[in-house]
mmCIF file of C-alpha atoms in Angstrom:
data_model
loop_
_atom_site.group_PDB
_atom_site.id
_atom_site.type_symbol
_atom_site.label_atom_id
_atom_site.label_comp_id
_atom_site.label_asym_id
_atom_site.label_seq_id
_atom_site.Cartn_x
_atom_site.Cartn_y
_atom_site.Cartn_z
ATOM 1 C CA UNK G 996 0.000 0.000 0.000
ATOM 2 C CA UNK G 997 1.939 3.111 -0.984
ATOM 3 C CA UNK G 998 -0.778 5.802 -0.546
ATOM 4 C CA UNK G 999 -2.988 8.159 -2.480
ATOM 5 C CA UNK G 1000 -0.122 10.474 -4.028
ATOM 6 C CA UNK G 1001 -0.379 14.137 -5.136
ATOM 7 C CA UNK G 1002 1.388 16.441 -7.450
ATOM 8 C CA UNK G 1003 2.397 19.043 -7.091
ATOM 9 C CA UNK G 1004 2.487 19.512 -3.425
ATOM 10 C CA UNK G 1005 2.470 23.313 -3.979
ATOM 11 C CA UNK G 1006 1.440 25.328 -6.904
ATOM 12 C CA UNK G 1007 1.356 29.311 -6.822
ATOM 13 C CA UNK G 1008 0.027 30.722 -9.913
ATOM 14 C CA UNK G 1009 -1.462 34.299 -10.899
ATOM 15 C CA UNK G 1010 -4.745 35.064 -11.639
ATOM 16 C CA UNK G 1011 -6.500 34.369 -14.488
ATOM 17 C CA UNK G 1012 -3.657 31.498 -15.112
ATOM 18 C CA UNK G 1013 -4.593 27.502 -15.685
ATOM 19 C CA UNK G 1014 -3.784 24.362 -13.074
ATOM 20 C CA UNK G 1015 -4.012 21.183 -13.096
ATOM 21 C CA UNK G 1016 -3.846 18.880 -10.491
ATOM 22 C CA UNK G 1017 -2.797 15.174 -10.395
ATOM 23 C CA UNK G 1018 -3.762 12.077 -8.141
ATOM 24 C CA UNK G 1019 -2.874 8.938 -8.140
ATOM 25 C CA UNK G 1020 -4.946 6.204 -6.006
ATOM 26 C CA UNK G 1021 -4.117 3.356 -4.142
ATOM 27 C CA UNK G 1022 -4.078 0.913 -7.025
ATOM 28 C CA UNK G 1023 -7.022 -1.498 -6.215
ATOM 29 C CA UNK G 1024 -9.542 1.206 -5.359
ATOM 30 C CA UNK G 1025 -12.440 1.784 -7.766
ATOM 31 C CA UNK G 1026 -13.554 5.061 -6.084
ATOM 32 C CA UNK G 1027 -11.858 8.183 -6.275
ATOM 33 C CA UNK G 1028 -12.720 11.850 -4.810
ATOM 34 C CA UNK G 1029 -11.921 14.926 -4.598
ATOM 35 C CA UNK G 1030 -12.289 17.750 -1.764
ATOM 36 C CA UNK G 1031 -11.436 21.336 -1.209
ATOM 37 C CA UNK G 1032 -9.846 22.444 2.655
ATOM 38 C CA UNK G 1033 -9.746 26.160 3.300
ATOM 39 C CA UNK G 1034 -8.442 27.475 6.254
ATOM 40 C CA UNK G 1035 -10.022 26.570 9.458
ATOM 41 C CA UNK G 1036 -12.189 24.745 7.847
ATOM 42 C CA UNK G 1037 -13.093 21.166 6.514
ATOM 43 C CA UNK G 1038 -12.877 19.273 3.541
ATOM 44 C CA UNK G 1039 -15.664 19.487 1.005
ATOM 45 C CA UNK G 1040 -16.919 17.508 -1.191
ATOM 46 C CA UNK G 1041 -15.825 18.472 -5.202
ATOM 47 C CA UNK G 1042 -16.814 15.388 -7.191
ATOM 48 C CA UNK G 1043 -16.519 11.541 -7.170
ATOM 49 C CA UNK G 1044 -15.675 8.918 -9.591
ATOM 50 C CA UNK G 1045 -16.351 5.490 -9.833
ATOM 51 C CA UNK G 1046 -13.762 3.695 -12.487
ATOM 52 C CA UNK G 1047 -13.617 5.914 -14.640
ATOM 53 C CA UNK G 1048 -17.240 7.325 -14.754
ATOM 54 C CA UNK G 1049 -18.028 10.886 -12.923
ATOM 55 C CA UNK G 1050 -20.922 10.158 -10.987
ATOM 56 C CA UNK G 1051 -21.527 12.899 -8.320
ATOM 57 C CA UNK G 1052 -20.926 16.400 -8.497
ATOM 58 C CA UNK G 1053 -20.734 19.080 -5.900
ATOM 59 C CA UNK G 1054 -22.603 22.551 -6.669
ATOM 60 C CA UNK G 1055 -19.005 23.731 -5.251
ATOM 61 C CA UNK G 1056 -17.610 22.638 -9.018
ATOM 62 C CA UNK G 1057 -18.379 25.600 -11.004
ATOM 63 C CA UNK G 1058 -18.139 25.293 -14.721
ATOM 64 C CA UNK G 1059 -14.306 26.606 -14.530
ATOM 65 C CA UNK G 1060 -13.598 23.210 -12.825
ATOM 66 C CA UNK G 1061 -13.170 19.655 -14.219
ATOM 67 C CA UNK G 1062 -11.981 16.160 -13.276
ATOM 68 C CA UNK G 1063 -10.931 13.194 -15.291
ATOM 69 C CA UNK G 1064 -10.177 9.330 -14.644
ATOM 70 C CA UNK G 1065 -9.597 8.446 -18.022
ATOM 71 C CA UNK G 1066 -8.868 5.020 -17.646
ATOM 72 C CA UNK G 1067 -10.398 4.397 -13.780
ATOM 73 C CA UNK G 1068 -6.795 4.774 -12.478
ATOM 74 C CA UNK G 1069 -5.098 8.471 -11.800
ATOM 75 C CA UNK G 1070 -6.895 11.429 -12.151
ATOM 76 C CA UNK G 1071 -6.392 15.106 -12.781
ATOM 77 C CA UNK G 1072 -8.341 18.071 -11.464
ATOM 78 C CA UNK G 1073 -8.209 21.567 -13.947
ATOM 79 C CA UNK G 1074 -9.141 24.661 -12.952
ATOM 80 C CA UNK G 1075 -9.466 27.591 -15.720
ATOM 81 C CA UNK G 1076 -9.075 31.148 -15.158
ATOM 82 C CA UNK G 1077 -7.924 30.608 -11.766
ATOM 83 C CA UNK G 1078 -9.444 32.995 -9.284
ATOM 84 C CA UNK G 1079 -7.993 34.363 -5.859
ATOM 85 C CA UNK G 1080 -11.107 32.166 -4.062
ATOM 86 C CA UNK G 1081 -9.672 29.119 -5.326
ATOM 87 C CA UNK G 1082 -6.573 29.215 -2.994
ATOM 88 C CA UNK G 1083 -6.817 26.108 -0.981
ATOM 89 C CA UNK G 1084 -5.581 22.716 -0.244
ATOM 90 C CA UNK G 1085 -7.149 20.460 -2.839
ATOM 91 C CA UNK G 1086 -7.606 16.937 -1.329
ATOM 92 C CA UNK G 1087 -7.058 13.668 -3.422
ATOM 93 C CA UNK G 1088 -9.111 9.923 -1.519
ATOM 94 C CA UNK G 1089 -9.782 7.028 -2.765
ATOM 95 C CA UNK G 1090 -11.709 4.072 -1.558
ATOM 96 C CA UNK G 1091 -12.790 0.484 -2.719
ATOM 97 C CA UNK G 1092 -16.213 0.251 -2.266
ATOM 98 C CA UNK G 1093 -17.567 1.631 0.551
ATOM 99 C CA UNK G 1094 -14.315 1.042 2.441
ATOM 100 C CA UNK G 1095 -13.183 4.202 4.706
ATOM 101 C CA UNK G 1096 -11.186 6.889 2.047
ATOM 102 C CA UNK G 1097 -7.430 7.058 1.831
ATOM 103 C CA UNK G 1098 -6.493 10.532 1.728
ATOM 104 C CA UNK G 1099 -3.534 11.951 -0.008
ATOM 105 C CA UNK G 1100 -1.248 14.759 1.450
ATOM 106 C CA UNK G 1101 -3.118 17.359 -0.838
ATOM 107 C CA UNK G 1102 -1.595 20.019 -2.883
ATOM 108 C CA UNK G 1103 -1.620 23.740 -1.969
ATOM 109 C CA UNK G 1104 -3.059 26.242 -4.070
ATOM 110 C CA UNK G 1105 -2.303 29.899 -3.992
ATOM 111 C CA UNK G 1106 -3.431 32.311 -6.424
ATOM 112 C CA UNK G 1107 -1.730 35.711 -6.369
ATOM 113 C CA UNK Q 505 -29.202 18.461 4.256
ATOM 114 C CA UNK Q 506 -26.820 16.282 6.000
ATOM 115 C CA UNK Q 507 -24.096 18.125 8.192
ATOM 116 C CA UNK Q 508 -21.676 17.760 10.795
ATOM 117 C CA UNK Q 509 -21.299 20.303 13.907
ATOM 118 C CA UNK Q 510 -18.075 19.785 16.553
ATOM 119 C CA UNK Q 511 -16.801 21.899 19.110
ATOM 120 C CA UNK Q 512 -14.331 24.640 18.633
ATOM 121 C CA UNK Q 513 -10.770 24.605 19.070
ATOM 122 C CA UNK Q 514 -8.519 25.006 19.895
ATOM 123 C CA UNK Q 515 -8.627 23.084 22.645
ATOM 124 C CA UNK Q 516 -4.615 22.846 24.996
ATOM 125 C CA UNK Q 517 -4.695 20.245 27.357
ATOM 126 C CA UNK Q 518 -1.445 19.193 29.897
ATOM 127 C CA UNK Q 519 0.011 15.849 28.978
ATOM 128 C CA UNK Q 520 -1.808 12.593 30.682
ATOM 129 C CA UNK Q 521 -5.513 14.650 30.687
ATOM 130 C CA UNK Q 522 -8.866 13.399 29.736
ATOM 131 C CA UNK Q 523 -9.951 14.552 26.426
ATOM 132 C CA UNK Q 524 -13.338 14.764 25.033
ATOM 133 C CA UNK Q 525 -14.239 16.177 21.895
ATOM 134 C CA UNK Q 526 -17.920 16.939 21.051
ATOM 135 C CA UNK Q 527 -19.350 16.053 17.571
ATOM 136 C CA UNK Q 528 -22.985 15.992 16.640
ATOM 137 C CA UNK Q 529 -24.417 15.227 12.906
ATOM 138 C CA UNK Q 530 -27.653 15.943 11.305
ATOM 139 C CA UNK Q 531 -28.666 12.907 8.894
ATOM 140 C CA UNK Q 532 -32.154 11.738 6.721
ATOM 141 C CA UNK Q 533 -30.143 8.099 6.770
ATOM 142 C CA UNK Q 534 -28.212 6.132 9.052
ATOM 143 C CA UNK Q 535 -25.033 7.232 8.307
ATOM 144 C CA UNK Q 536 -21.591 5.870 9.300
ATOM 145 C CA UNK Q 537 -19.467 8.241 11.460
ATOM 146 C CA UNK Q 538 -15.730 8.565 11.718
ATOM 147 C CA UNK Q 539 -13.295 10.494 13.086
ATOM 148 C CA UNK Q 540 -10.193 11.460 11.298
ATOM 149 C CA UNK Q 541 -6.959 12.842 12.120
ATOM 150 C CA UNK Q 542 -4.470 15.602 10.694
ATOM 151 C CA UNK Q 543 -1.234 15.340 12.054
ATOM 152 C CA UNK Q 544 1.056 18.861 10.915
ATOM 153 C CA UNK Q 545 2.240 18.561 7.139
ATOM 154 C CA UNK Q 546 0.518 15.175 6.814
ATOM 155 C CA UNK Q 547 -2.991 13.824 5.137
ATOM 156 C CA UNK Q 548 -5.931 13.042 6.923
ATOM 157 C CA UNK Q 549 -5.597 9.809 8.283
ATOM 158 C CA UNK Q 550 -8.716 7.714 9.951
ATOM 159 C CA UNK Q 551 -8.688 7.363 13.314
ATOM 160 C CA UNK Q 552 -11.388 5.350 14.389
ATOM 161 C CA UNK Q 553 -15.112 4.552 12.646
ATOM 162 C CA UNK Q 554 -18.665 3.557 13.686
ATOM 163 C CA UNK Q 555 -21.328 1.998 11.595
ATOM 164 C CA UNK Q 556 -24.885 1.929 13.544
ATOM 165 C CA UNK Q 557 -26.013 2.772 16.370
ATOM 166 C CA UNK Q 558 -24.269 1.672 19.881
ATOM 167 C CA UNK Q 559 -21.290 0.752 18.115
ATOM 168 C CA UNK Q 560 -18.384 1.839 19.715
ATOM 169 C CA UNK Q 561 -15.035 2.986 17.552
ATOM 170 C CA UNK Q 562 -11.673 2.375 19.030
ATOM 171 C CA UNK Q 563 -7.769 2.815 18.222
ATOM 172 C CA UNK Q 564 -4.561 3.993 19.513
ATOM 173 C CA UNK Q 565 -6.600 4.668 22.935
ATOM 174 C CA UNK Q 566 -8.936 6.782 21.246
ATOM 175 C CA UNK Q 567 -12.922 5.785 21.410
ATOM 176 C CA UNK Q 568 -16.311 6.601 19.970
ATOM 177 C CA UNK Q 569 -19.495 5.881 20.789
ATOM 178 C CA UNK Q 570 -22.377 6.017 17.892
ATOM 179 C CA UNK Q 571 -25.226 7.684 20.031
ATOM 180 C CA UNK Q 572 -28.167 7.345 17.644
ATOM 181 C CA UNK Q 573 -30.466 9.043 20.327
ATOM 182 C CA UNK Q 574 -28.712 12.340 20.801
ATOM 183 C CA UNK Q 575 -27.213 11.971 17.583
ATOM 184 C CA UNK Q 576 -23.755 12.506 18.777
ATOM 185 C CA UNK Q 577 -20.185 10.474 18.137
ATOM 186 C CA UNK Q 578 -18.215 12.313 20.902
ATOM 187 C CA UNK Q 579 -14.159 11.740 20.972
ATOM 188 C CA UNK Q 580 -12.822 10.455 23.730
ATOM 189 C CA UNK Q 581 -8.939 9.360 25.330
ATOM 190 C CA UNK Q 582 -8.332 8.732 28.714
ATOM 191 C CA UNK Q 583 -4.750 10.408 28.750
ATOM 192 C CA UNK Q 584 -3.127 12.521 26.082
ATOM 193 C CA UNK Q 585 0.188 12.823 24.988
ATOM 194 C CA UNK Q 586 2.322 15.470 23.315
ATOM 195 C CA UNK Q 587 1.714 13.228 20.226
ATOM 196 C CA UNK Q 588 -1.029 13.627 19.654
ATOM 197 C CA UNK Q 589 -1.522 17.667 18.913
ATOM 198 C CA UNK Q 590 -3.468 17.843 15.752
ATOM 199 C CA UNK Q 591 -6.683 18.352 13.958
ATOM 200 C CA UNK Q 592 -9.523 16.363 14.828
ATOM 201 C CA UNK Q 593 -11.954 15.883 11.820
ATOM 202 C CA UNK Q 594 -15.470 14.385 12.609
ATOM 203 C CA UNK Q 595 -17.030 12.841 9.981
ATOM 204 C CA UNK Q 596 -20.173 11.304 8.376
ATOM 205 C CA UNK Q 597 -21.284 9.364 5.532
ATOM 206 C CA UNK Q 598 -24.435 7.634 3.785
ATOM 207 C CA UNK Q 599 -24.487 3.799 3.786
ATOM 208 C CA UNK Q 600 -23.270 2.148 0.999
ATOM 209 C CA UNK Q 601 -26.088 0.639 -1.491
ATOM 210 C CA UNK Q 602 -26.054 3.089 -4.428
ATOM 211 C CA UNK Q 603 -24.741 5.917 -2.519
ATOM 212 C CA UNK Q 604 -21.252 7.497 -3.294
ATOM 213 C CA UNK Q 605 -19.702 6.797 0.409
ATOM 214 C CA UNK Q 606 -18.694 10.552 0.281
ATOM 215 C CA UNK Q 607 -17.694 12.393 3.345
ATOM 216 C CA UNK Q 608 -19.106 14.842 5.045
ATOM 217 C CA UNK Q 609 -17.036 17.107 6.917
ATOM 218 C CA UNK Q 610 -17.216 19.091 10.437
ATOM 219 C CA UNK Q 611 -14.659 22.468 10.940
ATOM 220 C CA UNK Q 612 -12.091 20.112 12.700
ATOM 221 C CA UNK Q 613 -10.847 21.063 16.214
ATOM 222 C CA UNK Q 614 -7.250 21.596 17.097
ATOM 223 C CA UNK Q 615 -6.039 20.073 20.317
ATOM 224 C CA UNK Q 616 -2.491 20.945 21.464
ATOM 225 C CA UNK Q 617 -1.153 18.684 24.758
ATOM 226 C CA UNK Q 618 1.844 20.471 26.524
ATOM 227 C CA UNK Q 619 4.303 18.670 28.295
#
């Protein structure tokens, strides 16, 4: 078991500016999700896949925001036209089934 | 809909005192409840889980009791050591069966333990 793994661990970008996020699971899990953390706060709920289909999405995922699992194993997490409200600590977990999640260390966002 | 209220941190306790940790949820289901730590500069990890009502969740010390009736899964540990200082995470999620198993979150409290 060598974890849910994120990259980058930081990213600082400027306004306006593109990102995209990677995860990789924990090889055998089917479910993958992604949160958002601000500060003081906790996660959130983004969006969910299972394999590679999108099957939940949170009202937090506007339209500048999309995730892929192309082929049910990593996935990536893009966010257009960043915005100074999307600084945060994005939150890679995966599961298999309805086992607990397996959360990744996250990567830091900051938008200047 | 469903949601997750605990108490505020932070909470600074000596080493070797009684902890408790208040968490409360607000569910249509029967949701499972966890708790999950954040130790500094490192994931959330799970701590400890409960899946119906009475059941109690236990690990490194650390215990939970699923109170269906005042809808509560309160943290407990009898004696707390420098070690563990971190966020506390309470958590709650719908039963598997068609559902996506996601999490929902509370605001996480932050307990320091000085020596």
């Amino acid at each position: 078991d060598t974890g849910v793994s994120q990259n980058p661990r930081h990213k600082i970008t400027k306004r306006g500016q593109n990102v995209t996020f990677r995860c990789d699971p924990i090889s055998e899990h089917n479910r993958l999700y992604w949160y958002r953390q601000t500060l003081g706060q906790g996660p959130e709920f983004l969006t969910y896949f299972q394999n590679e289909a999108q099957l939940e999405k949170s009202r937090l995922l506007s339209d500048r925001f999309s995730a892929e699992r192309p082929k049910g194993s990593f996935s990536t997490l893009e966010i257009q036209r960043t915005e100074q409200g999307d600084s945060a600590m994005y939150l890679c977990a995966s599961s298999l089934g309805s086992s607990p999640l397996h959360f990744g260390n996250g990567t830091r966002l900051t938008v200047t | 809909g469903d949601s997750v209220t605990q108490m505020e941190g932070p909470v600074t306790l000596s080493e070797e005192a009684f902890l408790t940790i208040n968490c409360t949820y607000t569910a249509t289901g029967y949701p499972s409840l966890f708790w999950y730590v954040q130790y500094p500069g490192e994931g959330l990890q799970l701590l400890l889980k409960a899946t119906k009502a009475d059941d109690k969740g236990s690990n490194k010390g650390f215990e939970a009791t699923y109170r269906k009736e005042t809808t509560s899964f309160h943290l407990e540990k009898g004696s707390v050591q420098v070690s563990d200082s971190a966020v506390y995470f309470c958590a709650l999620s719908d039963r598997d069966g068609g559902a996506t198993n996601k999490l929902i979150f509370g605001t996480g409290t932050l307990l320091a333990v000085q020596p």
